PDB file of C-alpha atoms in Angstrom:
ATOM      1  CA  MET A  10      58.958 231.764  48.461  1.00  0.00           C
ATOM      2  CA  ARG A  11      60.203 234.260  45.904  1.00  0.00           C
ATOM      3  CA  HIS A  12      61.670 237.686  46.580  1.00  0.00           C
ATOM      4  CA  PRO A  13      61.613 240.592  44.087  1.00  0.00           C
ATOM      5  CA  LEU A  14      65.350 241.295  44.331  1.00  0.00           C
ATOM      6  CA  ILE A  15      66.167 237.652  43.640  1.00  0.00           C
ATOM      7  CA  CYS A  16      64.070 237.707  40.507  1.00  0.00           C
ATOM      8  CA  ALA A  17      65.948 240.766  39.303  1.00  0.00           C
ATOM      9  CA  LEU A  18      69.316 239.105  39.893  1.00  0.00           C
ATOM     10  CA  LEU A  19      68.787 235.566  38.741  1.00  0.00           C
ATOM     11  CA  PHE A  20      69.207 236.275  35.066  1.00  0.00           C
ATOM     12  CA  CYS A  21      72.287 238.549  35.186  1.00  0.00           C
ATOM     13  CA  LEU A  22      74.330 235.684  33.773  1.00  0.00           C
ATOM     14  CA  SER A  23      76.411 234.908  30.725  1.00  0.00           C
ATOM     15  CA  SER A  24      74.703 232.940  27.975  1.00  0.00           C
ATOM     16  CA  THR A  25      77.891 231.676  26.349  1.00  0.00           C
ATOM     17  CA  ALA A  26      77.287 228.107  27.545  1.00  0.00           C
ATOM     18  CA  LEU A  27      74.087 227.964  25.513  1.00  0.00           C
ATOM     19  CA  GLN A  28      75.533 228.490  22.058  1.00  0.00           C
ATOM     20  CA  ALA A  29      75.559 224.789  21.126  1.00  0.00           C
ATOM     21  CA  GLN A  30      72.828 222.181  21.371  1.00  0.00           C
ATOM     22  CA  PRO A  31      73.635 220.260  24.585  1.00  0.00           C
ATOM     23  CA  ASN A  32      73.685 216.528  25.051  1.00  0.00           C
ATOM     24  CA  PHE A  33      72.033 214.834  27.987  1.00  0.00           C
ATOM     25  CA  PRO A  34      73.135 215.089  30.789  1.00  0.00           C
ATOM     26  CA  TYR A  35      74.522 218.510  30.012  1.00  0.00           C
ATOM     27  CA  THR A  36      75.565 220.185  33.262  1.00  0.00           C
ATOM     28  CA  PRO A  37      79.218 220.421  34.292  1.00  0.00           C
ATOM     29  CA  PHE A  38      78.859 218.336  37.443  1.00  0.00           C
ATOM     30  CA  LEU A  39      77.829 215.244  35.471  1.00  0.00           C
ATOM     31  CA  ASP A  40      79.559 213.281  32.748  1.00  0.00           C
ATOM     32  CA  SER A  41      77.724 212.938  29.453  1.00  0.00           C
ATOM     33  CA  ASP A  42      77.585 209.147  29.914  1.00  0.00           C
ATOM     34  CA  TYR A  43      75.690 206.897  32.268  1.00  0.00           C
ATOM     35  CA  GLU A  44      78.058 204.503  33.998  1.00  0.00           C
ATOM     36  CA  ILE A  45      78.217 201.054  32.419  1.00  0.00           C
ATOM     37  CA  GLY A  46      77.469 198.411  35.044  1.00  0.00           C
ATOM     38  CA  ALA A  47      75.707 200.873  37.335  1.00  0.00           C
ATOM     39  CA  THR A  48      72.060 200.758  38.431  1.00  0.00           C
ATOM     40  CA  TYR A  49      69.703 203.693  38.029  1.00  0.00           C
ATOM     41  CA  LYS A  50      66.018 204.340  38.641  1.00  0.00           C
ATOM     42  CA  LEU A  51      63.573 205.131  35.854  1.00  0.00           C
ATOM     43  CA  PHE A  52      62.549 208.780  35.981  1.00  0.00           C
ATOM     44  CA  GLY A  53      60.094 208.387  33.127  1.00  0.00           C
ATOM     45  CA  ASP A  54      56.780 206.639  33.738  1.00  0.00           C
ATOM     46  CA  ASP A  55      55.414 203.852  31.523  1.00  0.00           C
ATOM     47  CA  VAL A  56      58.773 203.595  29.742  1.00  0.00           C
ATOM     48  CA  ILE A  57      58.906 201.047  26.907  1.00  0.00           C
ATOM     49  CA  LEU A  58      61.820 198.616  26.782  1.00  0.00           C
ATOM     50  CA  ARG A  59      62.673 198.202  23.083  1.00  0.00           C
ATOM     51  CA  ALA A  60      64.324 195.295  21.295  1.00  0.00           C
ATOM     52  CA  GLY A  61      66.673 197.722  19.492  1.00  0.00           C
ATOM     53  CA  PRO A  62      67.887 201.336  19.800  1.00  0.00           C
ATOM     54  CA  MET A  63      65.014 202.931  17.883  1.00  0.00           C
ATOM     55  CA  ARG A  64      61.333 203.697  18.436  1.00  0.00           C
ATOM     56  CA  SER A  65      60.251 201.306  15.689  1.00  0.00           C
ATOM     57  CA  SER A  66      61.782 198.330  17.531  1.00  0.00           C
ATOM     58  CA  SER A  67      59.398 195.885  19.154  1.00  0.00           C
ATOM     59  CA  ASN A  68      58.004 196.444  22.639  1.00  0.00           C
ATOM     60  CA  LEU A  69      59.518 194.117  25.274  1.00  0.00           C
ATOM     61  CA  GLY A  70      57.663 195.583  28.252  1.00  0.00           C
ATOM     62  CA  VAL A  71      56.432 198.767  29.905  1.00  0.00           C
ATOM     63  CA  TYR A  72      57.863 199.882  33.250  1.00  0.00           C
ATOM     64  CA  PRO A  73      56.804 202.504  35.809  1.00  0.00           C
ATOM     65  CA  VAL A  74      58.783 205.351  37.344  1.00  0.00           C
ATOM     66  CA  GLY A  75      61.198 204.146  40.015  1.00  0.00           C
ATOM     67  CA  THR A  76      61.974 200.784  38.347  1.00  0.00           C
ATOM     68  CA  GLU A  77      65.611 199.691  38.726  1.00  0.00           C
ATOM     69  CA  VAL A  78      67.608 199.646  35.487  1.00  0.00           C
ATOM     70  CA  ASN A  79      71.032 198.037  35.027  1.00  0.00           C
ATOM     71  CA  ILE A  80      73.190 199.713  32.357  1.00  0.00           C
ATOM     72  CA  LEU A  81      74.880 197.213  30.022  1.00  0.00           C
ATOM     73  CA  ALA A  82      76.192 199.322  27.119  1.00  0.00           C
ATOM     74  CA  LYS A  83      75.841 202.671  25.378  1.00  0.00           C
ATOM     75  CA  SER A  84      74.532 202.791  21.825  1.00  0.00           C
ATOM     76  CA  GLU A  85      75.745 205.189  19.143  1.00  0.00           C
ATOM     77  CA  GLU A  86      72.138 206.000  18.233  1.00  0.00           C
ATOM     78  CA  ASN A  87      70.456 208.907  20.000  1.00  0.00           C
ATOM     79  CA  TYR A  88      66.992 210.367  20.320  1.00  0.00           C
ATOM     80  CA  TYR A  89      65.740 213.933  20.795  1.00  0.00           C
ATOM     81  CA  LEU A  90      63.932 214.072  24.138  1.00  0.00           C
ATOM     82  CA  TYR A  91      63.297 216.808  26.731  1.00  0.00           C
ATOM     83  CA  GLY A  92      64.961 219.296  24.403  1.00  0.00           C
ATOM     84  CA  VAL A  93      68.295 217.464  24.171  1.00  0.00           C
ATOM     85  CA  TYR A  94      69.864 214.587  22.253  1.00  0.00           C
ATOM     86  CA  SER A  95      70.145 211.505  24.443  1.00  0.00           C
ATOM     87  CA  ASN A  96      71.801 208.193  23.573  1.00  0.00           C
ATOM     88  CA  TRP A  97      70.017 204.874  23.669  1.00  0.00           C
ATOM     89  CA  TYR A  98      71.384 202.398  26.226  1.00  0.00           C
ATOM     90  CA  LYS A  99      71.285 198.637  26.325  1.00  0.00           C
ATOM     91  CA  VAL A 100      69.875 197.754  29.725  1.00  0.00           C
ATOM     92  CA  GLU A 101      68.528 194.951  31.858  1.00  0.00           C
ATOM     93  CA  ILE A 102      65.208 195.333  33.681  1.00  0.00           C
ATOM     94  CA  ASP A 103      63.752 192.475  35.735  1.00  0.00           C
ATOM     95  CA  GLY A 104      65.880 189.977  33.832  1.00  0.00           C
ATOM     96  CA  ASN A 105      64.881 191.342  30.422  1.00  0.00           C
ATOM     97  CA  GLU A 106      67.468 192.937  28.125  1.00  0.00           C
ATOM     98  CA  GLY A 107      66.604 195.718  25.704  1.00  0.00           C
ATOM     99  CA  TYR A 108      67.080 199.412  24.975  1.00  0.00           C
ATOM    100  CA  ILE A 109      65.794 202.665  26.463  1.00  0.00           C
ATOM    101  CA  VAL A 110      66.678 206.316  25.940  1.00  0.00           C
ATOM    102  CA  GLY A 111      69.080 207.546  28.619  1.00  0.00           C
ATOM    103  CA  ALA A 112      67.031 210.681  29.329  1.00  0.00           C
ATOM    104  CA  PHE A 113      64.370 208.451  30.908  1.00  0.00           C
ATOM    105  CA  LEU A 114      66.784 207.620  33.757  1.00  0.00           C
ATOM    106  CA  ALA A 115      66.966 209.610  36.981  1.00  0.00           C
ATOM    107  CA  LEU A 116      70.223 211.527  37.284  1.00  0.00           C
ATOM    108  CA  GLU A 117      70.003 211.745  41.067  1.00  0.00           C
ATOM    109  CA  GLU A 118      68.302 209.538  43.651  1.00  0.00           C
ATOM    110  CA  LEU A 119      67.746 210.578  47.257  1.00  0.00           C
ATOM    111  CA  ASP A 120      65.925 209.064  50.237  1.00  0.00           C
ATOM    112  CA  GLY A 121      63.221 211.047  52.023  1.00  0.00           C
ATOM    113  CA  GLU A 122      62.670 211.055  55.764  1.00  0.00           C
ATOM    114  CA  ASN A 123      59.522 208.913  55.552  1.00  0.00           C
ATOM    115  CA  GLY A 124      60.683 206.294  53.065  1.00  0.00           C
ATOM    116  CA  GLU A 125      59.979 208.309  49.934  1.00  0.00           C
ATOM    117  CA  LYS A 126      62.251 208.047  46.927  1.00  0.00           C
ATOM    118  CA  ILE A 127      63.254 211.395  45.469  1.00  0.00           C
ATOM    119  CA  LEU A 128      64.268 211.298  41.797  1.00  0.00           C
ATOM    120  CA  ILE A 129      65.784 214.273  39.990  1.00  0.00           C
ATOM    121  CA  ASN A 130      66.125 214.994  36.316  1.00  0.00           C
ATOM    122  CA  TYR A 131      66.198 218.158  34.213  1.00  0.00           C
ATOM    123  CA  GLU A 132      65.386 219.362  30.777  1.00  0.00           C
ATOM    124  CA  LEU A 133      65.790 222.235  28.363  1.00  0.00           C
ATOM    125  CA  ILE A 134      62.746 224.513  28.290  1.00  0.00           C
ATOM    126  CA  GLN A 135      61.520 224.706  24.722  1.00  0.00           C
ATOM    127  CA  ASP A 136      60.733 227.754  22.592  1.00  0.00           C
ATOM    128  CA  VAL A 137      61.788 230.417  25.092  1.00  0.00           C
ATOM    129  CA  GLU A 138      64.138 233.380  24.798  1.00  0.00           C
ATOM    130  CA  GLU A 139      65.880 233.216  28.177  1.00  0.00           C
ATOM    131  CA  PRO A 140      69.568 233.182  29.179  1.00  0.00           C
ATOM    132  CA  ILE A 141      69.257 229.980  31.221  1.00  0.00           C
ATOM    133  CA  PRO A 142      66.339 227.888  29.870  1.00  0.00           C
ATOM    134  CA  TYR A 143      66.929 224.885  32.145  1.00  0.00           C
ATOM    135  CA  MET A 144      64.327 223.210  34.339  1.00  0.00           C
ATOM    136  CA  ILE A 145      65.019 220.853  37.245  1.00  0.00           C
ATOM    137  CA  VAL A 146      62.280 218.258  37.620  1.00  0.00           C
ATOM    138  CA  ILE A 147      61.781 216.467  40.951  1.00  0.00           C
ATOM    139  CA  ARG A 148      59.559 213.417  41.367  1.00  0.00           C
ATOM    140  CA  ILE A 149      58.762 212.232  44.890  1.00  0.00           C
ATOM    141  CA  LEU A 150      57.679 208.588  44.989  1.00  0.00           C
ATOM    142  CA  ALA A 151      55.507 207.232  47.804  1.00  0.00           C
ATOM    143  CA  GLY A 152      54.223 203.717  47.128  1.00  0.00           C
ATOM    144  CA  ASP A 153      52.764 203.518  43.613  1.00  0.00           C
ATOM    145  CA  ALA A 154      52.115 207.266  43.341  1.00  0.00           C
ATOM    146  CA  TYR A 155      54.363 210.264  42.815  1.00  0.00           C
ATOM    147  CA  THR A 156      54.163 214.036  42.854  1.00  0.00           C
ATOM    148  CA  GLU A 157      56.180 216.290  40.551  1.00  0.00           C
ATOM    149  CA  TRP A 158      57.724 219.703  41.055  1.00  0.00           C
ATOM    150  CA  ASN A 159      59.600 221.879  38.531  1.00  0.00           C
ATOM    151  CA  TYR A 160      62.126 224.599  39.255  1.00  0.00           C
ATOM    152  CA  LYS A 161      63.715 226.949  36.729  1.00  0.00           C
ATOM    153  CA  MET A 162      67.469 226.989  37.305  1.00  0.00           C
ATOM    154  CA  PRO A 163      69.103 230.360  38.107  1.00  0.00           C
ATOM    155  CA  ASN A 164      72.246 229.290  36.238  1.00  0.00           C
ATOM    156  CA  ALA A 165      73.597 226.344  34.300  1.00  0.00           C
ATOM    157  CA  ASN A 166      76.110 225.378  36.990  1.00  0.00           C
ATOM    158  CA  TYR A 167      73.985 223.009  39.065  1.00  0.00           C
ATOM    159  CA  TYR A 168      76.096 221.234  41.678  1.00  0.00           C
ATOM    160  CA  GLY A 169      73.635 218.686  43.056  1.00  0.00           C
ATOM    161  CA  ALA A 170      70.917 218.037  45.640  1.00  0.00           C
ATOM    162  CA  LYS A 171      70.860 216.889  49.245  1.00  0.00           C
ATOM    163  CA  VAL A 172      68.130 215.964  51.714  1.00  0.00           C
ATOM    164  CA  SER A 173      67.989 216.996  55.362  1.00  0.00           C
ATOM    165  CA  GLY A 174      65.396 216.624  58.096  1.00  0.00           C
ATOM    166  CA  ASN A 175      63.041 219.443  59.013  1.00  0.00           C
ATOM    167  CA  LYS A 176      65.763 221.239  61.022  1.00  0.00           C
ATOM    168  CA  GLY A 177      63.377 221.640  63.948  1.00  0.00           C
ATOM    169  CA  PHE A 178      60.600 223.174  61.849  1.00  0.00           C
ATOM    170  CA  SER A 179      57.808 220.708  62.614  1.00  0.00           C
ATOM    171  CA  ALA A 180      55.409 222.022  59.940  1.00  0.00           C
ATOM    172  CA  ILE A 181      57.433 220.092  57.330  1.00  0.00           C
ATOM    173  CA  ASP A 182      58.917 216.590  57.046  1.00  0.00           C
ATOM    174  CA  HIS A 183      62.215 217.355  55.320  1.00  0.00           C
ATOM    175  CA  ILE A 184      64.062 219.716  53.000  1.00  0.00           C
ATOM    176  CA  ILE A 185      65.553 219.136  49.545  1.00  0.00           C
ATOM    177  CA  SER A 186      68.339 221.646  48.896  1.00  0.00           C
ATOM    178  CA  LEU A 187      69.430 222.325  45.310  1.00  0.00           C
ATOM    179  CA  GLU A 188      72.926 223.819  45.151  1.00  0.00           C
ATOM    180  CA  PHE A 189      74.239 226.160  42.465  1.00  0.00           C
ATOM    181  CA  SER A 190      77.743 227.577  42.197  1.00  0.00           C
ATOM    182  CA  ALA A 191      78.502 231.077  40.940  1.00  0.00           C
ATOM    183  CA  GLU A 192      80.734 230.324  37.967  1.00  0.00           C
ATOM    184  CA  SER A 193      81.625 233.949  37.218  1.00  0.00           C
ATOM    185  CA  CYS A 194      81.643 237.426  38.689  1.00  0.00           C
ATOM    186  CA  GLY A 195      78.088 238.725  38.926  1.00  0.00           C
ATOM    187  CA  ALA A 196      76.533 235.249  38.762  1.00  0.00           C
ATOM    188  CA  THR A 197      74.090 233.828  41.268  1.00  0.00           C
ATOM    189  CA  GLY A 198      75.093 230.962  43.558  1.00  0.00           C
ATOM    190  CA  GLY A 199      73.751 229.338  46.702  1.00  0.00           C
ATOM    191  CA  GLU A 200      70.856 227.019  47.433  1.00  0.00           C
ATOM    192  CA  MET A 201      67.141 226.705  46.825  1.00  0.00           C
ATOM    193  CA  HIS A 202      65.513 224.840  49.718  1.00  0.00           C
ATOM    194  CA  ILE A 203      62.407 222.844  48.802  1.00  0.00           C
ATOM    195  CA  LEU A 204      60.125 222.236  51.783  1.00  0.00           C
ATOM    196  CA  ILE A 205      58.368 218.846  51.772  1.00  0.00           C
ATOM    197  CA  LYS A 206      55.286 217.732  53.703  1.00  0.00           C
ATOM    198  CA  ASP A 207      53.530 214.383  53.170  1.00  0.00           C
ATOM    199  CA  GLY A 208      55.487 213.744  49.977  1.00  0.00           C
ATOM    200  CA  THR A 209      54.518 217.076  48.397  1.00  0.00           C
ATOM    201  CA  VAL A 210      56.370 220.354  47.882  1.00  0.00           C
ATOM    202  CA  VAL A 211      54.647 222.946  50.055  1.00  0.00           C
ATOM    203  CA  ASP A 212      56.989 225.946  49.776  1.00  0.00           C
ATOM    204  CA  GLN A 213      60.510 227.021  48.895  1.00  0.00           C
ATOM    205  CA  LEU A 214      63.134 229.300  50.398  1.00  0.00           C
ATOM    206  CA  SER A 215      66.293 230.557  48.704  1.00  0.00           C
ATOM    207  CA  THR A 216      69.690 231.312  50.245  1.00  0.00           C
ATOM    208  CA  PHE A 217      71.350 232.829  47.194  1.00  0.00           C
ATOM    209  CA  TYR A 218      74.294 235.174  46.881  1.00  0.00           C
ATOM    210  CA  VAL A 219      75.750 237.308  44.114  1.00  0.00           C
ATOM    211  CA  SER A 220      78.879 239.452  44.013  1.00  0.00           C
ATOM    212  CA  ASP A 221      80.247 241.705  41.271  1.00  0.00           C
ATOM    213  CA  ALA A 222      83.949 242.609  41.521  1.00  0.00           C
ATOM    214  CA  GLY A 223      83.731 244.296  44.905  1.00  0.00           C
ATOM    215  CA  VAL A 224      81.203 246.834  43.647  1.00  0.00           C
ATOM    216  CA  PHE A 225      78.001 245.050  44.623  1.00  0.00           C
ATOM    217  CA  SER A 226      77.019 242.029  46.688  1.00  0.00           C
ATOM    218  CA  TYR A 227      73.779 240.486  47.847  1.00  0.00           C
ATOM    219  CA  GLU A 228      73.338 237.557  50.224  1.00  0.00           C
ATOM    220  CA  GLU A 229      70.427 235.658  51.754  1.00  0.00           C
ATOM    221  CA  THR A 230      70.701 233.511  54.881  1.00  0.00           C
ATOM    222  CA  ALA A 231      68.197 231.303  56.692  1.00  0.00           C
ATOM    223  CA  ILE A 232      68.508 230.115  60.288  1.00  0.00           C
ATOM    224  CA  PHE A 233      66.246 227.167  61.076  1.00  0.00           C
ATOM    225  CA  PRO A 234      65.089 226.288  64.623  1.00  0.00           C
ATOM    226  CA  SER A 235      67.762 223.594  65.119  1.00  0.00           C
ATOM    227  CA  ASP A 236      70.586 225.828  63.818  1.00  0.00           C
ATOM    228  CA  ALA A 237      72.818 227.793  66.190  1.00  0.00           C
ATOM    229  CA  GLY A 238      70.909 230.917  67.158  1.00  0.00           C
ATOM    230  CA  GLY A 239      67.604 229.422  65.948  1.00  0.00           C
ATOM    231  CA  MET A 240      64.140 230.138  67.368  1.00  0.00           C
ATOM    232  CA  LYS A 241      61.434 227.564  68.105  1.00  0.00           C
ATOM    233  CA  GLU A 242      59.183 226.984  65.054  1.00  0.00           C
ATOM    234  CA  ILE A 243      60.586 230.105  63.373  1.00  0.00           C
ATOM    235  CA  ILE A 244      62.916 230.569  60.388  1.00  0.00           C
ATOM    236  CA  ILE A 245      65.085 233.685  60.691  1.00  0.00           C
ATOM    237  CA  TYR A 246      65.619 235.034  57.182  1.00  0.00           C
ATOM    238  CA  ARG A 247      68.050 237.823  56.291  1.00  0.00           C
ATOM    239  CA  GLU A 248      68.833 239.685  53.072  1.00  0.00           C
ATOM    240  CA  ILE A 249      71.947 241.872  53.018  1.00  0.00           C
ATOM    241  CA  THR A 250      72.972 244.202  50.180  1.00  0.00           C
ATOM    242  CA  GLU A 251      76.366 245.948  50.013  1.00  0.00           C
ATOM    243  CA  GLU A 252      77.046 248.493  47.268  1.00  0.00           C
ATOM    244  CA  LEU A 253      79.936 250.852  46.531  1.00  0.00           C
ATOM    245  CA  ASN A 254      78.676 254.392  45.959  1.00  0.00           C
ATOM    246  CA  GLU A 255      80.207 257.209  43.892  1.00  0.00           C
ATOM    247  CA  LYS A 256      82.276 258.325  46.913  1.00  0.00           C
ATOM    248  CA  ASN A 257      83.844 254.846  47.170  1.00  0.00           C
ATOM    249  CA  ILE A 258      81.972 254.183  50.398  1.00  0.00           C
ATOM    250  CA  TYR A 259      80.151 250.908  50.872  1.00  0.00           C
ATOM    251  CA  GLU A 260      76.480 251.323  51.673  1.00  0.00           C
ATOM    252  CA  ILE A 261      75.013 248.352  53.507  1.00  0.00           C
ATOM    253  CA  SER A 262      71.299 247.689  53.764  1.00  0.00           C
ATOM    254  CA  GLY A 263      69.329 244.679  54.819  1.00  0.00           C
ATOM    255  CA  LYS A 264      66.089 243.097  55.842  1.00  0.00           C
ATOM    256  CA  LYS A 265      65.302 240.542  58.524  1.00  0.00           C
ATOM    257  CA  SER A 266      62.135 238.459  58.580  1.00  0.00           C
ATOM    258  CA  LEU A 267      60.799 235.951  61.071  1.00  0.00           C
ATOM    259  CA  LEU A 268      58.911 233.311  59.118  1.00  0.00           C
ATOM    260  CA  LYS A 269      56.267 231.033  60.564  1.00  0.00           C
ATOM    261  CA  TRP A 270      53.979 228.425  59.030  1.00  0.00           C
ATOM    262  CA  GLU A 271      50.389 229.502  58.544  1.00  0.00           C
ATOM    263  CA  ASN A 272      47.711 228.482  56.016  1.00  0.00           C
ATOM    264  CA  ASN A 273      50.137 225.999  54.416  1.00  0.00           C
ATOM    265  CA  LYS A 274      52.812 228.568  53.603  1.00  0.00           C
ATOM    266  CA  LEU A 275      55.599 230.636  55.123  1.00  0.00           C
ATOM    267  CA  ILE A 276      54.545 234.091  56.231  1.00  0.00           C
ATOM    268  CA  PRO A 277      56.475 236.885  58.017  1.00  0.00           C
ATOM    269  CA  ILE A 278      55.460 237.851  61.529  1.00  0.00           C
ATOM    270  CA  GLY A 279      56.082 241.028  63.496  1.00  0.00           C
ATOM    271  CA  TYR A 280      58.642 241.172  66.297  1.00  0.00           C
TER     272      TYR A 280
END
C-alpha cells in the first residue's frame, strides 16, 4: 500500500554511496564475503555447479533454488551478475565439490508460519537514473514451487528482515518486515511490512519516518489487532507531519485510517 507523501520523500537521499561500482553483497549490514565453513541456501534456480571458477568450466550438476550449499573457499575470480561483481566460491553440494558465483546464494533465510522458506537477495537495478537503484528480491518457497516479490529500496542502508505472525489480522498468514535505518538527516528510515497469504505477497504497509534538523518530520505508525490499543480485524494507521513555519511555530497535521481486508487488499473504512 503506497502513500503519495511517502513517494515524495523516499528519494530525498544522498547519492554519495553510489559513486563506485559496488561488490556483492554491498550493503553496510553485511560483509563483502560469505563465511567460509557456513551453509547457505541457493537463491538462484537451476544453478550450475562448475568444475572451476569460470563459466567455461565443465558442468558438474544443476541445482534448484533452496538447495543447501556449504562454503569451502573464496576464489579471486569474480563474475558480473545482478549488476554487481561477485566472487566465485568453492562449495560442496550434495557431496559434490565445485564452484558457483556467490550472488546465487541467499543473503538471508527466514522461516514462514506455515513451513515456507523465505529467501532474500538484492540487486542493482540496471540502466536507471535514480539516487538509490537497489532492489530487494524475496523468494517464498513452498514445496517445489516458489513465488517472487521485488521491492525498490528507499535507501541503501538496509538493516535486515524479520518474520512475525499475522498479529491478530486473520486475513493474512504472516508478515515480513524489511527494516531501513535513516543514515543521515532528511533520510527515510523505518520498516516496510510485506503481508503474506498462502505463500504469496498480497499487500504491503509502510511505517517510515523522516526528520530534517528539527525543521520537518514525518512518521507513519501501524497498530495491528494484537498490539496494545488494537481493534479486532482492523489495522489502525496514522501519518503525522510536523513542520516549523516562518514564525518558528511547529504546525502539526495528521491522518488516521482504519484499514480492513476486502477484495484481497487493504482498504480504509469510515468511523
